[in-house]
Amino acid sequence: MTAEPGTRVLPADDKTIAAAAGCLKAGGLVAFPTETVYGLGADAANGEAIARLYAAKGRPAFNPLIAHVAGAEAARVAGVFTEAAKKLAAAFWPGPLTLVLAKQPDCHIADLALAGLDTVALRVPAHPVARALLAAFGGAIVAPSANRSGHVSPTSAAHVLADLRGRIDLIVDDGPCKVGVESTIVSCAGEPTLLRPGGLPREAIERTLGAPLAMATIDEEAPPAPGMLASHYAPKALLRLDANGGEPGEALLAFGRTPDFSGPTLNLSPRGDLIEAATNLFSHLRALDASGAKRIAVMKVPHDGLGEAINDRLKRAAAPR
Ligand code: TXA
Ligand code: MG
């Protein structure tokens, strides 16, 4: 298989795994096989890499991402395991099951990957190449399916290349995926709830829990808005959009040049870079909210590229509540 310069496709040997881990450490984007579908991986702790990942996929909004970890121990650092979650992890990890859990206070996963939610989606993949990559990288890897937004999930390196050629650094090729559909997603943040049917049948999960799962659905292209999933998403402060600067009593979320203002001020990207702005969006909103200001003035963010998703999230956060 040939790729344009910029996206390498390499067979999944030890050398490639080492190169892939190095690429992730450097903030790069690496597609790799899991037993379900190919994932597009980025360092889960690197907000800027994650912003580039959303841009590469062309996602219209910041859909929260699944963090792939090496094992249950690593998962416990990020998520709070209920009794049900412990049972499911013991029975089905590694494998095609993703658990949505309340996030640990010291969870290292970037806010942007969680789309500002207080929950985290965790999965321990079973594919030997995914496991080798997690071991070599030594941390959590966020990985949505490695397709352009609106397309179906890829189950071969050729699918990935067709969608993401020139937009990502490396594709680790290990042939077709066995499961072919994405992981089953179960939320154990409250009552165990099936969020997405997938590679692990519901019946197997219910047998392990000894009880039926509650049902909810997430639509891949119109996911539940973070604002609907968690009331914590919207800041306590009101938002005033398209501001030119701050007014007395406000905090200011700037973009581009920071205007003179004596109140609490943070800048999404002083150089006007949308990737940097996406990286900072959720953490800056949280920080300005914590300043105690009653209202946050938000300067205009251009609507192209990641700006569309940034403006979508700002609009939701500003909506009457
Ligand atoms: O099999 C899979 O799960 C593949 C492989 C690569 O692991 N990944 C995958 O990721 O399908 P993605 O991004 O295409 O789908 C992840 C789904 C999205 O629908 C997202 O909304 C949901 O997981 N999700 C992630 N975090 C969530 C959370 N905290 N609460 C609810 N849903 C969440
Ligand atoms: Mg997907």
CSV table of C-alpha atoms in Angstrom, one decimal, residues 19-30 40-53 56 137 142 167-170 275:
chain,number,residue,atom,x,y,z
A,19,ALA,CA,8.0,4.4,16.3
A,20,ALA,CA,4.2,4.6,16.9
A,21,ALA,CA,4.8,5.1,20.7
A,22,GLY,CA,7.4,7.8,19.9
A,23,CYS,CA,5.0,9.5,17.6
A,24,LEU,CA,2.3,9.6,20.2
A,25,LYS,CA,4.7,10.9,22.8
A,26,ALA,CA,5.6,13.7,20.4
A,27,GLY,CA,1.9,14.7,20.1
A,28,GLY,CA,1.3,12.8,16.8
A,29,LEU,CA,-1.7,10.9,15.5
A,30,VAL,CA,-1.4,7.1,15.0
A,40,LEU,CA,-7.1,6.9,15.7
A,41,GLY,CA,-4.8,7.3,18.7
A,42,ALA,CA,-3.5,10.4,20.5
A,43,ASP,CA,-1.8,10.9,23.9
A,44,ALA,CA,-4.8,11.2,26.3
A,45,ALA,CA,-3.0,13.7,28.4
A,46,ASN,CA,-2.1,16.0,25.5
A,47,GLY,CA,-4.9,18.5,24.8
A,48,GLU,CA,-3.3,19.9,21.7
A,49,ALA,CA,-2.8,16.5,20.1
A,50,ILE,CA,-6.5,15.8,20.9
A,51,ALA,CA,-7.5,19.0,19.3
A,52,ARG,CA,-5.6,17.9,16.1
A,53,LEU,CA,-7.3,14.6,16.3
A,56,ALA,CA,-8.3,15.3,11.4
A,137,PHE,CA,3.7,4.2,25.2
A,142,VAL,CA,-7.6,8.2,23.4
A,167,ARG,CA,-4.2,14.0,7.9
A,168,ILE,CA,-2.4,11.7,10.3
A,169,ASP,CA,1.2,10.6,10.9
A,170,LEU,CA,1.1,6.8,10.9
A,275,ILE,CA,-6.3,24.1,17.6
